[in-house]
Amino acid sequence: MVTKSLSTPTEGIAMILNVQGVTKRFGGLQALTNVTFDLPEGQILGLIGPNGAGKTTLFNVINGVYAPEAGQVIFRGRNMTGKKPYQLAKQGLARTHQVVRPLNELTVRENVIVGACFGRENHRLKQASKIAEEVLNFVGLGGKIDQLAGSLNITEKKRLEMARALAARPYLLLLDEVLAGLNPTEIEYMLNIIRQVRDGGITIIMIEHVMRAVMGVSDRIIVLDYGKQIAEGTPQEVSQDPRVIEAYLGDPKLAKKLMEE
Amino acid sequence: MQFGNLLTSIVDGLLIGAVYGLAAMGLTLIWGVMNVINLAHGPLIALGMFSIYLLFSNFGLNPYLALLIAAFLGLIFGILIYFIAIQRVLGASHLSTLLATYSVNMIIIGIGTAIFTTTFRNVDYSLGNITFGPLTVLGTRAVAALLTFLIAGSLYLFLYRTRLGKYVRAVANNRAAAELMGIPSTQILALSFGIGTMLAILAGGLISTMLPFTILSGGAYELKSFVIGVLGGLGNPLGSLVGGLVLGLLEGIVPVFMPNTWVPVIEFVIFILILIVRPTGLFGVKK
Amino acid sequence: MKRLMNPGLWITLLIVVALGLWPTITRNAATRELVFTILLAIGFASSLNILLGYTGYVSFGHVVFYGLGGYIGMYLFKQYNSPLWIAVPAGGLAAGLLAFILGKSILHLRGGYFALVTIGVNEAMRAFINTLKPFGGPTGIELDFSVYKPYGGAANALWLVYYTAFGLALLFIIISFMIKTSKFGLGLLSIREDEDAAEVMGVIAPNLKTWAFVLSAILPGMLGVLFFFKNGNVEPGDAFRLGFSIENLVMIMLGGQGTVLGPVLGAIVYQRLRGLLLVSPLFKNIQLSVSGVLLLVIVLFIPVGAVGWLRNRFPRLRRVLP
Ligand SMILES: Nc1ncnc2c1ncn2[C@@H]1O[C@H](COP(=O)(O)OP(=O)(O)O)[C@@H](O)[C@H]1O
Ligand SMILES: [Mg+2]
């Protein structure tokens, strides 16, 4: 296995994403407060925190689904704050959804072609179809290529989400709970895919509740609680941080999982 | 134009506007509760007109008494329509619900035209004039406006003061959550469609005492209901009353300054602009 | 153009060609009138299908493009003695321009709101033209019989109009097919399935939707010119009849939305059925009610339409019937 750089990012290292002071409100609810971090290229950043902590919202702000009330999102050196999701996609950002969103009446292949056609590389249909086949084989959906996406089961739909995102050949990939609901074998399979993607040079932020998995695969972890960053560091550092343990005590199930590490 | 005429024109506009508001209330209630744009609204209004016409000219019933009977029949008819045409498509695409309600429109208009043809009818009933200084209004118009406020008030009391009304609002707000709380959503939806239909019938009935009509006349009021619904906020039945008054006022004032034919142009331009800028309506709340 | 070697496309074209040549063979004016109505419906429904079936937006007031095209054409005929080959594209252009402007302003509305605003646009246009002096206000524009002279008299002009409609219908079926099988079309389909997810994947939905709207408006604009030229006069009530849009939506539903063949089949069946009901003494008076019941049955029980039903029933047909 490649040795991971455990040092916190410093000046000089190429940053693919800078999130600066991002704040997001929904009516009276403060979903994100002053979230700030830099992400060096080629790493996997784990984003954890109890349910409702604002993790998905942070993804939504990064990829332009919501504009933040304050703060900036700088992607590959460009200020993309308030830009539309498709503008970020064209710049090389791809994501999966926590609640899967397959294009039901299209085939699995067509779903992935959409990713390849309209993502960063802007392929024609024919090339996109080849890419789709490659990517679908890579995530293990090769056998379902001509089925309607709506007919897949949930595990397959999660893989489809992954395939669509990968087909865009992004620089940065946002994974929102891709392991949730999978059995241990499936988790291992997916983790393997994630590692390979990272080794292929794609930077990843992953939101995950399956602690052992996220701790094992991440280079760095950020912990959100009630929209605030309460801890940040290597998996080692974070898992020993008393604030993190406390945050998770509100969620006994997760606290227990964390203790088991 | 003299001041007296202008005043009469404004007051007349407001009185009719109130009834427009009543017509829109049914449309917007149904939209608010089940997110369905009822394209059968116009024919239902026309059915209201013909119910009063038939009861009045065939049985010599007082129009306002006839209104009561028509309202009850309207409620039943609306519930029937819900179970036959709406329930099955409720979760489907907007096209499905639009076309389902439009098919009801076609059925009513087809049968209505076959029976009544499209010659104009009117309910030949008068309550004389009411005069206040320079102002003269037709008695039937004044009563229609009065009844409108009465009906709107009852609707308000029903929605906000009764358990059933609370259920209706709960289903409108979040059907799934309402079901979890044990509210029988199917019955509530059917009831809401029934009430929406009843309001259309009532509005049609009141209009029949003021203006001549055919089976196709409801269409114009349906379009006005759209405009009013957007003005007052789709899904906000009481906003409709305000929207109706605004529209009535507009119809009272605009002809003073420019040809009558500009009225619908202005109405629909306002309609489009509101939808573009603030689809929840000018006085609209959520949804 | 390997893409065009699709049996589904050829079946569709063959049906329309057979239909279109029928009056040529019989040389019967009554047949021609009947088929003209069907071709008009095929063209209109196939165009509307680009927006409705591919993109998932319900344009209820789509007749506004037909009416506007008609008026622009009639104005050109009346004021400038303009020939058909200028007036027809002009009508299409006007409709396309209106769709572009509308697309930029109303296509951010979704679902029922979009359907409502298109009704509003049609009504506003009708009311506006009703006040517009150059377009004849409520009485509209009436052509002198002399406009048909350059075409060798009215009888020839009617045949010319017929063949133009025929050609345009064929052309737009091919265009509709090419859109559906293109990258642009895939973008539209993804918007139909889940617009937000499509945008996340990089589909620039506002632009694609606008172009879909424009493309779906051009042919109705041109058909409006043809119809009212043949008709000899245009009035606001005829040009902007909301029911016309809705009938076309019904045809699309009947045949199968989102398919190339569906709107064609739907248009043929609907128009034939309507014709039969109108001549049957039993149903003549309640023709509308019978159509209404039929529509309700389709909406409730086969919402995917005939072609959609076949595609679902026999998945292999998906490749054959685009
Ligand atoms: N579109 C929205 N409107 C209102 N509130 C929202 C919206 N999206 C998320 N929230 C709220 O923001 C908070 C954070 O949600 P989310 O980001 O989904 O949390 P997580 O992904 O960490 O579980 C939650 O309280 C959620 O209810
Ligand atoms: Mg989440």
PDB file of C-alpha atoms and ligand atoms in Angstrom, chain A residues 25-27 29-32 49-60 66 98 176-177 207 209 224, ligand 1:
ATOM      1  CA  ARG A  25     -29.056  28.551   6.835  1.00  0.00           C
ATOM      2  CA  PHE A  26     -32.434  26.966   6.156  1.00  0.00           C
ATOM      3  CA  GLY A  27     -34.901  29.433   7.589  1.00  0.00           C
ATOM      4  CA  LEU A  29     -31.843  26.388  11.080  1.00  0.00           C
ATOM      5  CA  GLN A  30     -28.123  26.980  10.967  1.00  0.00           C
ATOM      6  CA  ALA A  31     -27.035  24.024   8.844  1.00  0.00           C
ATOM      7  CA  LEU A  32     -23.392  25.079   8.371  1.00  0.00           C
ATOM      8  CA  GLY A  49     -20.655  13.502  12.065  1.00  0.00           C
ATOM      9  CA  PRO A  50     -24.016  12.563  13.534  1.00  0.00           C
ATOM     10  CA  ASN A  51     -27.171  12.593  11.434  1.00  0.00           C
ATOM     11  CA  GLY A  52     -28.279  16.102  10.578  1.00  0.00           C
ATOM     12  CA  ALA A  53     -24.808  17.505  11.175  1.00  0.00           C
ATOM     13  CA  GLY A  54     -24.808  19.196   7.793  1.00  0.00           C
ATOM     14  CA  LYS A  55     -22.572  16.848   5.826  1.00  0.00           C
ATOM     15  CA  THR A  56     -24.860  16.491   2.828  1.00  0.00           C
ATOM     16  CA  THR A  57     -25.553  20.201   2.968  1.00  0.00           C
ATOM     17  CA  LEU A  58     -21.814  20.835   2.745  1.00  0.00           C
ATOM     18  CA  PHE A  59     -21.693  18.715  -0.416  1.00  0.00           C
ATOM     19  CA  ASN A  60     -24.652  20.626  -1.759  1.00  0.00           C
ATOM     20  CA  TYR A  66     -27.196  25.636  -2.681  1.00  0.00           C
ATOM     21  CA  GLN A  98     -27.107   9.784  -0.406  1.00  0.00           C
ATOM     22  CA  ASP A 176     -22.305  10.639   0.080  1.00  0.00           C
ATOM     23  CA  GLU A 177     -22.733   7.485   2.164  1.00  0.00           C
ATOM     24  CA  ILE A 207     -19.272  11.088   3.922  1.00  0.00           C
ATOM     25  CA  HIS A 209     -21.135   6.381   8.919  1.00  0.00           C
ATOM     26  CA  LEU A 224     -19.073  18.095  11.736  1.00  0.00           C
TER      27      LEU A 224
HETATM   28  N1  LIG D   1     -33.439  21.752   1.715  1.00  0.00           N
HETATM   29  C1  LIG D   1     -33.490  21.837   3.053  1.00  0.00           C
HETATM   30  N2  LIG D   1     -34.410  22.626   3.639  1.00  0.00           N
HETATM   31  C2  LIG D   1     -34.484  22.736   4.984  1.00  0.00           C
HETATM   32  N3  LIG D   1     -33.676  22.094   5.820  1.00  0.00           N
HETATM   33  C3  LIG D   1     -32.735  21.285   5.315  1.00  0.00           C
HETATM   34  C4  LIG D   1     -32.596  21.116   3.902  1.00  0.00           C
HETATM   35  N4  LIG D   1     -31.571  20.251   3.664  1.00  0.00           N
HETATM   36  C5  LIG D   1     -31.104  19.912   4.882  1.00  0.00           C
HETATM   37  N5  LIG D   1     -31.790  20.525   5.882  1.00  0.00           N
HETATM   38  C6  LIG D   1     -31.536  20.418   7.312  1.00  0.00           C
HETATM   39  O1  LIG D   1     -30.182  20.729   7.524  1.00  0.00           O
HETATM   40  C7  LIG D   1     -29.641  19.887   8.504  1.00  0.00           C
HETATM   41  C8  LIG D   1     -28.457  19.176   7.948  1.00  0.00           C
HETATM   42  O2  LIG D   1     -28.899  18.190   7.041  1.00  0.00           O
HETATM   43  P1  LIG D   1     -27.904  17.269   6.237  1.00  0.00           P
HETATM   44  O3  LIG D   1     -26.873  18.116   5.598  1.00  0.00           O
HETATM   45  O4  LIG D   1     -28.710  16.426   5.327  1.00  0.00           O
HETATM   46  O5  LIG D   1     -27.271  16.383   7.373  1.00  0.00           O
HETATM   47  P2  LIG D   1     -26.356  15.082   7.257  1.00  0.00           P
HETATM   48  O6  LIG D   1     -26.087  14.814   5.829  1.00  0.00           O
HETATM   49  O7  LIG D   1     -25.133  15.449   8.038  1.00  0.00           O
HETATM   50  O8  LIG D   1     -27.105  13.995   7.931  1.00  0.00           O
HETATM   51  C9  LIG D   1     -30.735  18.951   8.947  1.00  0.00           C
HETATM   52  O9  LIG D   1     -31.296  19.463  10.118  1.00  0.00           O
HETATM   53  C10 LIG D   1     -31.723  19.003   7.821  1.00  0.00           C
HETATM   54  O10 LIG D   1     -33.021  18.792   8.284  1.00  0.00           O
END
